[in-house]
Short mmCIF file of C-alpha atoms (C1' of nucleotides) in Angstrom, two decimals:
data_model
loop_
_atom_site.label_atom_id
_atom_site.label_comp_id
_atom_site.label_asym_id
_atom_site.label_seq_id
_atom_site.Cartn_x
_atom_site.Cartn_y
_atom_site.Cartn_z
CA MET A 1 100.72 -38.66 32.82
CA GLY A 2 100.15 -36.44 35.80
CA ASN A 3 96.75 -34.89 35.72
CA PRO A 4 96.26 -31.75 37.70
CA ASN A 5 93.31 -30.79 35.63
CA ARG A 6 91.71 -33.80 34.17
CA ASP A 7 88.43 -32.28 35.23
CA GLN A 8 88.92 -29.63 32.60
CA GLU A 9 88.98 -32.28 29.95
CA TYR A 10 85.88 -33.88 31.41
CA LEU A 11 84.14 -30.56 31.46
CA GLY A 12 85.00 -30.12 27.83
CA LYS A 13 83.30 -33.35 26.88
CA LEU A 14 80.25 -32.40 28.86
CA GLN A 15 80.16 -29.09 27.06
CA ASP A 16 80.36 -30.85 23.75
CA TYR A 17 77.54 -33.14 24.69
CA TYR A 18 75.44 -30.27 25.84
CA GLY A 19 76.24 -28.45 22.63
CA ASN A 20 74.84 -31.38 20.71
CA TYR A 21 71.73 -32.13 22.67
CA ARG A 22 71.07 -29.18 24.93
CA SER A 23 70.75 -31.52 27.85
CA LEU A 24 73.05 -33.33 30.23
CA PRO A 25 73.08 -37.12 30.32
CA SER A 26 72.71 -39.41 33.29
CA TYR A 27 75.64 -40.34 35.48
CA ALA A 28 75.89 -43.71 33.82
CA VAL A 29 76.17 -42.15 30.39
CA ILE A 30 78.61 -39.53 31.61
CA GLY A 31 80.79 -42.29 32.96
CA GLU A 32 80.68 -44.15 29.68
CA MET A 33 81.48 -40.96 27.83
CA LEU A 34 84.44 -40.08 29.99
CA GLY A 35 85.76 -43.60 30.32
CA MET A 36 84.83 -44.06 33.91
CA ALA A 37 83.52 -47.42 34.95
CA SER A 38 81.67 -46.48 38.08
CA LYS A 39 78.96 -43.99 38.77
CA SER A 40 80.52 -43.06 42.06
CA ALA A 41 83.42 -41.55 40.18
CA VAL A 42 80.92 -39.50 38.22
CA SER A 43 79.19 -38.48 41.38
CA ALA A 44 82.47 -37.22 42.78
CA LEU A 45 83.23 -35.40 39.56
CA VAL A 46 79.88 -33.72 39.56
CA LYS A 47 80.43 -32.55 43.11
CA ARG A 48 83.71 -31.05 42.06
CA LEU A 49 82.10 -29.31 39.13
CA ILE A 50 79.33 -27.97 41.32
CA LEU A 51 81.91 -26.62 43.72
CA ALA A 52 83.73 -25.01 40.84
CA GLY A 53 80.47 -23.48 39.73
CA TYR A 54 80.17 -25.09 36.33
CA VAL A 55 76.98 -26.98 36.96
CA GLU A 56 74.23 -26.95 39.51
CA MET A 57 71.21 -28.86 40.66
CA THR A 58 67.81 -27.56 39.73
CA PRO A 59 65.18 -27.47 42.47
CA ASP A 60 64.06 -30.78 40.99
CA LYS A 61 67.45 -32.38 41.55
CA ARG A 62 68.38 -32.37 37.95
CA LEU A 63 71.80 -31.55 36.72
CA ALA A 64 71.96 -28.28 34.82
CA PRO A 65 74.71 -26.06 33.47
CA THR A 66 75.35 -22.67 35.00
CA ASN A 67 76.51 -19.52 33.32
CA ARG A 68 80.10 -20.41 33.92
CA PHE A 69 79.52 -23.58 31.96
CA PHE A 70 79.35 -21.44 28.82
CA GLU A 71 82.04 -19.01 29.76
CA ARG A 72 84.56 -19.87 27.09
CA GLU A 73 82.32 -18.59 24.38
CA LEU A 74 82.90 -14.95 25.00
CA ALA A 75 86.20 -13.49 24.03
CA ASP A 76 87.08 -10.23 25.59
CA PHE A 77 88.68 -7.59 23.55
CA ASN A 78 91.36 -6.06 25.61
CA VAL A 79 93.21 -9.19 26.37
CA PRO A 80 96.40 -7.55 25.20
CA ALA A 81 98.29 -10.30 23.47
CA GLY A 82 96.06 -13.26 23.93
CA LEU A 83 94.20 -14.15 20.85
CA PRO A 84 90.48 -14.06 21.43
CA ALA A 85 90.29 -17.27 19.53
CA ALA A 86 92.95 -18.99 21.52
CA ALA A 87 90.85 -20.93 23.91
CA ASN A 88 87.70 -21.37 21.98
CA ASP A 89 88.46 -22.16 18.42
CA ALA A 90 86.44 -25.28 18.84
CA MET A 91 83.52 -23.04 19.46
CA SER A 92 80.72 -25.41 19.52
CA GLU A 93 77.53 -23.55 19.78
CA SER A 94 76.89 -24.07 23.43
CA LEU A 95 75.72 -20.71 24.57
CA THR A 96 73.03 -19.84 22.14
CA LEU A 97 72.05 -16.27 21.66
CA ASP A 98 68.48 -17.22 22.33
CA GLU A 99 69.35 -18.42 25.76
CA TYR A 100 71.45 -15.36 26.38
CA LEU A 101 68.80 -12.85 25.47
CA ILE A 102 65.53 -14.54 26.21
CA ALA A 103 64.77 -15.30 29.82
CA LYS A 104 61.07 -15.95 29.56
CA PRO A 105 60.43 -17.45 26.16
CA SER A 106 56.68 -17.67 26.42
CA SER A 107 56.25 -13.97 27.05
CA THR A 108 59.02 -12.72 24.82
CA ILE A 109 58.56 -11.48 21.32
CA MET A 110 60.81 -10.06 18.67
CA VAL A 111 59.86 -6.87 16.95
CA ARG A 112 61.49 -5.24 14.00
CA VAL A 113 62.24 -1.61 14.72
CA ARG A 114 60.98 1.00 12.29
CA GLY A 115 62.09 4.59 12.11
CA ASP A 116 65.01 6.45 13.53
CA SER A 117 63.43 7.92 16.60
CA MET A 118 65.69 5.94 18.92
CA MET A 119 68.85 6.40 16.93
CA GLU A 120 70.75 8.17 19.65
CA ALA A 121 70.17 5.22 21.92
CA GLY A 122 71.89 2.98 19.42
CA ILE A 123 68.64 1.52 18.13
CA TYR A 124 68.37 1.77 14.37
CA ASP A 125 65.80 1.17 11.71
CA GLY A 126 65.73 -2.51 10.87
CA ASP A 127 67.11 -3.69 14.19
CA ILE A 128 65.25 -6.36 16.06
CA ALA A 129 64.09 -5.53 19.54
CA ILE A 130 63.67 -8.32 22.05
CA VAL A 131 60.58 -7.40 24.02
CA GLU A 132 59.34 -9.04 27.16
CA ARG A 133 55.62 -8.70 27.51
CA ARG A 134 54.80 -7.02 30.74
CA PRO A 135 52.11 -4.53 31.72
CA ALA A 136 54.38 -2.39 33.85
CA ALA A 137 57.81 -0.91 33.52
CA ASN A 138 60.30 1.16 35.42
CA ILE A 139 61.35 4.69 34.70
CA GLY A 140 64.30 4.58 32.37
CA ASP A 141 63.24 1.36 30.69
CA ILE A 142 62.87 1.32 26.98
CA VAL A 143 59.34 0.16 26.41
CA VAL A 144 56.94 -0.76 23.67
CA ALA A 145 53.86 1.30 24.41
CA ILE A 146 50.51 1.55 22.75
CA VAL A 147 49.49 5.12 22.15
CA ASP A 148 46.49 5.94 20.01
CA ASN A 149 46.31 2.41 18.79
CA GLU A 150 49.86 2.49 17.57
CA TYR A 151 52.94 0.80 18.81
CA THR A 152 55.96 2.86 19.68
CA LEU A 153 59.35 2.15 21.08
CA LYS A 154 60.48 4.83 23.51
CA GLU A 155 62.07 5.41 26.86
CA LEU A 156 59.65 5.63 29.72
CA ALA A 157 60.11 8.72 31.85
CA LYS A 158 58.13 10.78 34.30
CA ASP A 159 58.00 14.43 35.19
CA LYS A 160 55.73 16.66 37.22
CA GLN A 161 52.95 16.26 34.69
CA GLY A 162 53.07 12.49 34.57
CA PHE A 163 54.50 9.85 32.29
CA VAL A 164 56.29 10.75 29.11
CA LEU A 165 57.69 8.71 26.29
CA LEU A 166 61.09 9.96 25.29
CA PRO A 167 62.48 9.43 21.83
CA HIS A 168 66.23 9.39 21.51
CA ASN A 169 66.60 11.64 18.54
CA ALA A 170 66.82 15.40 18.69
CA ALA A 171 64.48 15.68 15.73
CA TYR A 172 61.58 14.17 17.63
CA SER A 173 59.76 15.49 20.63
CA PRO A 174 58.56 13.61 23.69
CA ILE A 175 55.17 11.98 23.57
CA ARG A 176 52.81 12.85 26.36
CA PRO A 177 49.93 10.42 26.43
CA GLU A 178 46.65 12.26 26.48
CA GLU A 179 44.32 9.74 27.90
CA SER A 180 45.93 6.53 28.78
CA LEU A 181 49.28 4.89 28.43
CA GLU A 182 49.45 1.20 27.88
CA ILE A 183 52.72 -0.62 28.27
CA TYR A 184 52.92 -3.54 25.94
CA GLY A 185 56.30 -4.75 27.05
CA VAL A 186 59.83 -3.88 28.02
CA MET A 187 62.80 -4.03 25.71
CA VAL A 188 65.33 -6.45 27.11
CA GLY A 189 67.63 -6.90 24.17
CA LEU A 190 68.68 -5.79 20.74
CA VAL A 191 69.85 -7.66 17.70
CA ARG A 192 71.29 -6.19 14.57
CA LYS A 193 72.49 -7.85 11.43
CA TYR A 194 74.96 -6.38 8.99
CA ARG A 195 75.01 -7.35 5.37
CA MET B 1 36.16 -24.53 27.95
CA GLY B 2 37.16 -25.52 24.46
CA ASN B 3 40.89 -25.81 24.04
CA PRO B 4 42.16 -26.27 20.55
CA ASN B 5 45.70 -25.40 21.45
CA ARG B 6 46.29 -26.00 25.06
CA ASP B 7 49.54 -27.61 24.07
CA GLN B 8 50.84 -24.24 23.03
CA GLU B 9 50.38 -23.00 26.55
CA TYR B 10 52.10 -26.08 27.93
CA LEU B 11 54.97 -25.57 25.55
CA GLY B 12 55.30 -22.02 26.80
CA LYS B 13 55.69 -23.15 30.36
CA LEU B 14 58.27 -25.68 29.35
CA GLN B 15 60.16 -23.00 27.47
CA ASP B 16 60.10 -20.79 30.52
CA TYR B 17 61.36 -23.57 32.69
CA TYR B 18 64.15 -24.28 30.29
CA GLY B 19 64.92 -20.59 30.18
CA ASN B 20 65.43 -20.66 33.92
CA TYR B 21 67.39 -23.85 34.35
CA ARG B 22 68.66 -24.90 30.94
CA SER B 23 67.25 -28.33 31.48
CA LEU B 24 63.92 -30.04 31.22
CA PRO B 25 62.32 -31.51 34.33
CA SER B 26 61.03 -35.01 34.90
CA TYR B 27 57.54 -36.03 33.88
CA ALA B 28 56.36 -35.80 37.45
CA VAL B 29 57.55 -32.22 37.75
CA ILE B 30 56.15 -31.31 34.37
CA GLY B 31 52.79 -32.59 35.46
CA GLU B 32 52.95 -30.59 38.64
CA MET B 33 53.97 -27.53 36.69
CA LEU B 34 51.18 -27.82 34.16
CA GLY B 35 48.52 -28.87 36.62
CA MET B 36 48.31 -32.45 35.44
CA ALA B 37 47.90 -35.10 38.07
CA SER B 38 49.13 -38.10 36.19
CA LYS B 39 52.35 -38.86 34.41
CA SER B 40 50.53 -40.63 31.66
CA ALA B 41 49.05 -37.33 30.61
CA VAL B 42 52.54 -35.91 30.48
CA SER B 43 53.72 -38.86 28.49
CA ALA B 44 50.98 -38.21 25.96
CA LEU B 45 51.82 -34.54 25.83
CA VAL B 46 55.47 -35.27 25.25
CA LYS B 47 54.60 -37.55 22.38
CA ARG B 48 52.56 -34.77 20.84
CA LEU B 49 55.40 -32.31 21.26
CA ILE B 50 57.83 -34.73 19.71
CA LEU B 51 55.52 -35.15 16.76
CA ALA B 52 55.28 -31.40 16.41
CA GLY B 53 59.06 -31.21 16.47
CA TYR B 54 59.53 -29.12 19.56
CA VAL B 55 61.40 -31.68 21.60
CA GLU B 56 63.20 -34.93 20.97
CA MET B 57 64.80 -37.83 22.75
CA THR B 58 68.55 -37.94 22.97
CA PRO B 59 70.25 -41.24 22.18
CA ASP B 60 70.22 -41.75 25.94
CA LYS B 61 66.47 -41.44 26.15
CA ARG B 62 66.51 -38.06 27.71
CA LEU B 63 64.12 -35.34 26.79
CA ALA B 64 65.80 -32.48 25.00
CA PRO B 65 64.65 -29.39 23.14
CA THR B 66 65.07 -29.09 19.40
CA ASN B 67 65.78 -25.99 17.38
CA ARG B 68 62.13 -25.32 16.95
CA PHE B 69 61.84 -25.17 20.70
CA PHE B 70 63.73 -21.89 20.58
CA GLU B 71 62.06 -20.28 17.64
CA ARG B 72 60.37 -16.96 18.21
CA GLU B 73 57.91 -15.03 16.20
CA LEU B 74 59.22 -11.95 14.51
CA ALA B 75 56.56 -9.28 14.40
CA ASP B 76 56.61 -6.04 12.55
CA PHE B 77 55.90 -2.82 14.26
CA ASN B 78 53.65 -0.83 12.11
CA VAL B 79 50.90 -3.32 11.94
CA PRO B 80 48.40 -0.70 12.95
CA ALA B 81 45.97 -2.54 15.14
CA GLY B 82 47.00 -6.11 14.73
CA LEU B 83 48.57 -7.53 17.81
CA PRO B 84 52.16 -8.45 17.16
CA ALA B 85 51.47 -11.66 18.99
CA ALA B 86 49.11 -12.95 16.36
CA ALA B 87 50.05 -16.52 15.95
CA ASN B 88 50.19 -17.09 12.27
CA ASP B 89 50.40 -13.90 10.30
CA ALA B 90 51.97 -14.16 6.95
CA MET B 91 54.34 -11.34 7.69
CA SER B 92 55.77 -12.92 10.76
CA GLU B 93 58.45 -15.49 10.39
CA SER B 94 59.84 -17.82 12.93
CA LEU B 95 63.49 -18.05 13.63
CA THR B 96 66.13 -18.56 16.22
CA LEU B 97 68.58 -15.77 16.81
CA ASP B 98 71.50 -18.05 16.19
CA GLU B 99 70.27 -19.02 12.79
CA TYR B 100 69.53 -15.43 12.04
CA LEU B 101 72.90 -14.04 12.98
CA ILE B 102 75.37 -16.83 12.58
CA ALA B 103 75.79 -18.19 9.10
CA LYS B 104 79.07 -19.99 9.61
CA PRO B 105 79.25 -21.22 13.17
CA SER B 106 82.72 -22.65 12.88
CA SER B 107 84.28 -19.37 11.86
CA THR B 108 82.13 -17.06 13.89
CA ILE B 109 83.10 -15.65 17.23
CA MET B 110 81.50 -13.35 19.70
CA VAL B 111 83.45 -10.47 21.09
CA ARG B 112 82.48 -8.10 23.81
CA VAL B 113 82.92 -4.52 22.71
CA ARG B 114 84.97 -2.21 24.89
CA GLY B 115 85.04 1.54 24.68
CA ASP B 116 82.85 4.08 23.01
CA SER B 117 84.78 4.64 19.83
CA MET B 118 81.95 3.25 17.71
CA MET B 119 79.14 4.89 19.58
CA GLU B 120 77.87 6.88 16.66
CA ALA B 121 77.42 3.68 14.71
CA GLY B 122 75.14 2.37 17.42
CA ILE B 123 77.77 0.09 18.90
CA TYR B 124 78.15 0.64 22.59
CA ASP B 125 80.46 -0.45 25.35
CA GLY B 126 79.34 -3.84 26.57
CA ASP B 127 77.62 -4.89 23.38
CA ILE B 128 78.50 -8.19 21.84
CA ALA B 129 79.79 -8.16 18.31
CA ILE B 130 79.25 -11.18 16.13
CA VAL B 131 82.41 -11.50 14.10
CA GLU B 132 83.04 -13.75 11.20
CA ARG B 133 86.67 -14.69 10.90
CA ARG B 134 87.97 -13.70 7.56
CA PRO B 135 91.28 -12.32 6.37
CA ALA B 136 89.81 -9.80 3.97
CA ALA B 137 87.04 -7.26 4.04
CA ASN B 138 85.34 -4.71 1.88
CA ILE B 139 85.49 -0.98 2.19
CA GLY B 140 82.71 0.11 4.49
CA ASP B 141 82.68 -3.07 6.52
CA ILE B 142 83.07 -2.86 10.23
CA VAL B 143 86.05 -5.02 11.01
CA VAL B 144 88.06 -6.36 13.86
CA ALA B 145 91.61 -5.48 12.96
CA ILE B 146 94.94 -6.09 14.60
CA VAL B 147 97.04 -2.98 14.79
CA ASP B 148 100.21 -2.87 16.86
CA ASN B 149 99.28 -6.10 18.52
CA GLU B 150 95.96 -4.76 19.67
CA TYR B 151 92.48 -5.56 18.56
CA THR B 152 90.22 -2.78 17.43
CA LEU B 153 86.76 -2.57 16.06
CA LYS B 154 86.51 0.05 13.34
CA GLU B 155 85.14 0.76 9.94
CA LEU B 156 87.45 -0.12 7.11
CA ALA B 157 87.98 2.72 4.67
CA LYS B 158 90.46 3.76 2.04
CA ASP B 159 91.73 7.07 0.74
CA LYS B 160 94.58 8.22 -1.47
CA GLN B 161 97.12 7.23 1.14
CA GLY B 162 95.79 3.74 1.67
CA PHE B 163 93.65 1.95 4.19
CA VAL B 164 92.28 3.72 7.23
CA LEU B 165 90.33 2.53 10.22
CA LEU B 166 87.53 4.91 11.03
CA PRO B 167 86.08 5.22 14.50
CA HIS B 168 82.52 6.43 14.76
CA ASN B 169 82.93 8.97 17.46
CA ALA B 170 83.93 12.54 16.89
CA ALA B 171 86.27 12.37 19.86
CA TYR B 172 88.52 9.83 18.16
CA SER B 173 90.62 10.18 15.08
CA PRO B 174 91.12 7.72 12.27
CA ILE B 175 93.81 5.11 12.63
CA ARG B 176 96.29 4.86 9.81
CA PRO B 177 98.23 1.64 10.09
CA GLU B 178 101.93 2.34 9.85
CA GLU B 179 103.31 -0.95 8.82
CA SER B 180 100.74 -3.56 8.32
CA LEU B 181 97.05 -4.00 8.70
CA GLU B 182 95.71 -7.36 9.60
CA ILE B 183 92.03 -8.08 9.34
CA TYR B 184 90.92 -10.48 11.98
CA GLY B 185 87.31 -10.66 10.94
CA VAL B 186 84.24 -8.83 9.81
CA MET B 187 81.43 -7.78 12.06
CA VAL B 188 78.23 -9.38 10.87
CA GLY B 189 75.96 -8.79 13.81
CA LEU B 190 75.37 -7.06 17.08
CA VAL B 191 73.71 -8.18 20.26
CA ARG B 192 72.87 -6.01 23.21
CA LYS B 193 71.24 -6.93 26.47
CA TYR B 194 69.41 -4.49 28.71
CA ARG B 195 69.13 -5.02 32.42
"C1'" DG C 1 19.75 -40.12 21.76
"C1'" DT C 2 24.45 -43.10 20.46
"C1'" DA C 3 29.04 -43.41 18.97
"C1'" DC C 4 33.49 -41.77 18.64
"C1'" DT C 5 37.60 -38.96 19.88
"C1'" DC C 6 40.70 -37.22 22.96
"C1'" DA C 7 42.90 -35.22 27.12
"C1'" DC C 8 43.64 -36.65 31.50
"C1'" DA C 9 43.35 -39.59 36.08
"C1'" DG C 10 45.11 -43.37 38.58
"C1'" DA C 11 47.69 -47.40 39.65
"C1'" DA C 12 50.99 -51.18 38.65
"C1'" DC C 13 55.31 -52.21 36.75
"C1'" DA C 14 60.26 -53.04 35.50
"C1'" DT C 15 64.00 -50.12 34.77
"C1'" DT C 16 67.11 -46.72 35.89
"C1'" DC C 17 68.45 -43.15 38.79
"C1'" DG C 18 72.06 -41.14 42.05
"C1'" DT C 19 73.86 -41.95 46.74
"C1'" DT C 20 76.70 -44.35 49.80
"C1'" DC C 21 80.33 -47.14 51.56
"C1'" DG C 22 84.58 -49.91 51.58
"C1'" DC C 23 88.52 -50.89 48.84
"C1'" DC C 24 92.49 -50.17 45.57
"C1'" DG C 25 96.32 -47.88 43.31
"C1'" DT C 26 99.11 -43.89 42.30
"C1'" DA C 27 101.25 -39.27 43.33
"C1'" DG C 28 103.37 -36.26 46.34
"C1'" DC C 29 105.01 -35.24 50.65
"C1'" DT C 30 108.31 -35.68 54.79
"C1'" DA D 1 110.76 -45.93 53.83
"C1'" DG D 2 105.97 -44.54 55.68
"C1'" DC D 3 102.08 -41.61 55.26
"C1'" DT D 4 98.27 -38.98 53.39
"C1'" DA D 5 95.32 -37.32 49.69
"C1'" DC D 6 92.70 -38.36 46.09
"C1'" DG D 7 90.61 -40.21 41.78
"C1'" DG D 8 88.49 -44.13 40.47
"C1'" DC D 9 86.26 -49.07 41.13
"C1'" DG D 10 82.48 -52.13 42.36
"C1'" DA D 11 78.38 -53.37 44.63
"C1'" DA D 12 74.22 -52.60 47.23
"C1'" DC D 13 70.41 -49.72 48.19
"C1'" DG D 14 65.95 -47.01 48.29
"C1'" DA D 15 63.93 -43.58 45.57
"C1'" DA D 16 62.47 -41.88 41.34
"C1'" DT D 17 62.02 -42.61 36.57
"C1'" DG D 18 58.95 -43.31 32.33
"C1'" DT D 19 55.84 -46.87 30.23
"C1'" DT D 20 51.57 -49.11 29.97
"C1'" DC D 21 46.87 -50.24 30.74
"C1'" DT D 22 42.11 -49.34 32.22
"C1'" DG D 23 38.70 -45.76 33.41
"C1'" DT D 24 36.32 -41.41 33.17
"C1'" DG D 25 34.32 -37.23 31.56
"C1'" DA D 26 33.80 -33.56 28.18
"C1'" DG D 27 33.33 -32.35 23.37
"C1'" DT D 28 31.71 -33.26 18.71
"C1'" DA D 29 29.38 -35.57 14.84
"C1'" DC D 30 25.74 -38.25 13.15
#
DNA sequence: GTACTCACAGAACATTCGTTCGCCGTAGCT
DNA sequence: AGCTACGGCGAACGAATGTTCTGTGAGTAC
């Protein structure tokens, strides 16, 4: 049994483990898991995986998966003949959507969108907006702002007269804050569910 | 300084850390991060968090997050004055995005959307479609279909001549399968990430 | 006031961690 | 054949791990 890519198989087992526990085990346990009797073999393997970009060391010297670690989850459409499911039928739930969308959990909140004022930006009534709490935003960001004690989701823009909140729906007109404009947070993601 | 729920703040920092590195640090680092000078305090905290169900120990005695660790509050917009962040409103539920969107993990796949043919349905280039594998679909469903050996995302419709695949973009015309129409799956969710 | 609870400090402890180094066997080359 | 490259073994090592125990100070109830 030649083994050009035994590492791939090892990686797979690590991915499975991570899928189960959302954490990577110690070298000793990895060795046990992969059928290796010595930790030095694991150490070498880990170095290879780091080189290949599948895992990395945190600043605290802990082993952690990188983005590439989860790569197989996403199927791309325009692979002409290749089935999207080909590689990843055993799609264990390694890359969770939460991890994908939410970078700063403690300051992130989900808000259900009401109204159709952002329809032309592909944001519909009933969608869930992932909002990162933050008192400032950039022009062009879609923000949750507090205007007249009410929350609104709009695009932040600026013209000669100052800041404006732009709806994305021809039937609505821009909101020009009269007194003050408070940014509640910035929209960093969108989730929609079909029934 | 009374502190009924200082743990909540600690949990937030842990969540942020995990969001950055996809791994939990050692007790020493946790202590440093939370401003605690002794590991015994961390040990106590961890026990509390385990009791509360936010983290757990893997069979290998490693600290790992549980599902609850990833739960977020879902707030509704038009709460007039109430802060969406209110901890325990009746109208806010807690959930993870995965649980929300993915009902059948084993038959669900994520596909990156290419092209703008569904733009007017709020599905943009670069979005991620959550697709449930299924050989049949209902009229009106948005489906991933295989036509001429290519995958397409369209709305399934039917007229006097048979099945049609409808794009949602005035610039495209409906696709009428010549020979056969194979349904790969049905789109059950959408995820978009802003940068 | 006293008594009790509880979060945290601080230090001692055995256990486990990952690194390192020399050695072995197989695969592929020339 | 000889040679090199390389994945894995086995053991030794210091450093770091998490547990445990005693103390301390603030908060609360009586």
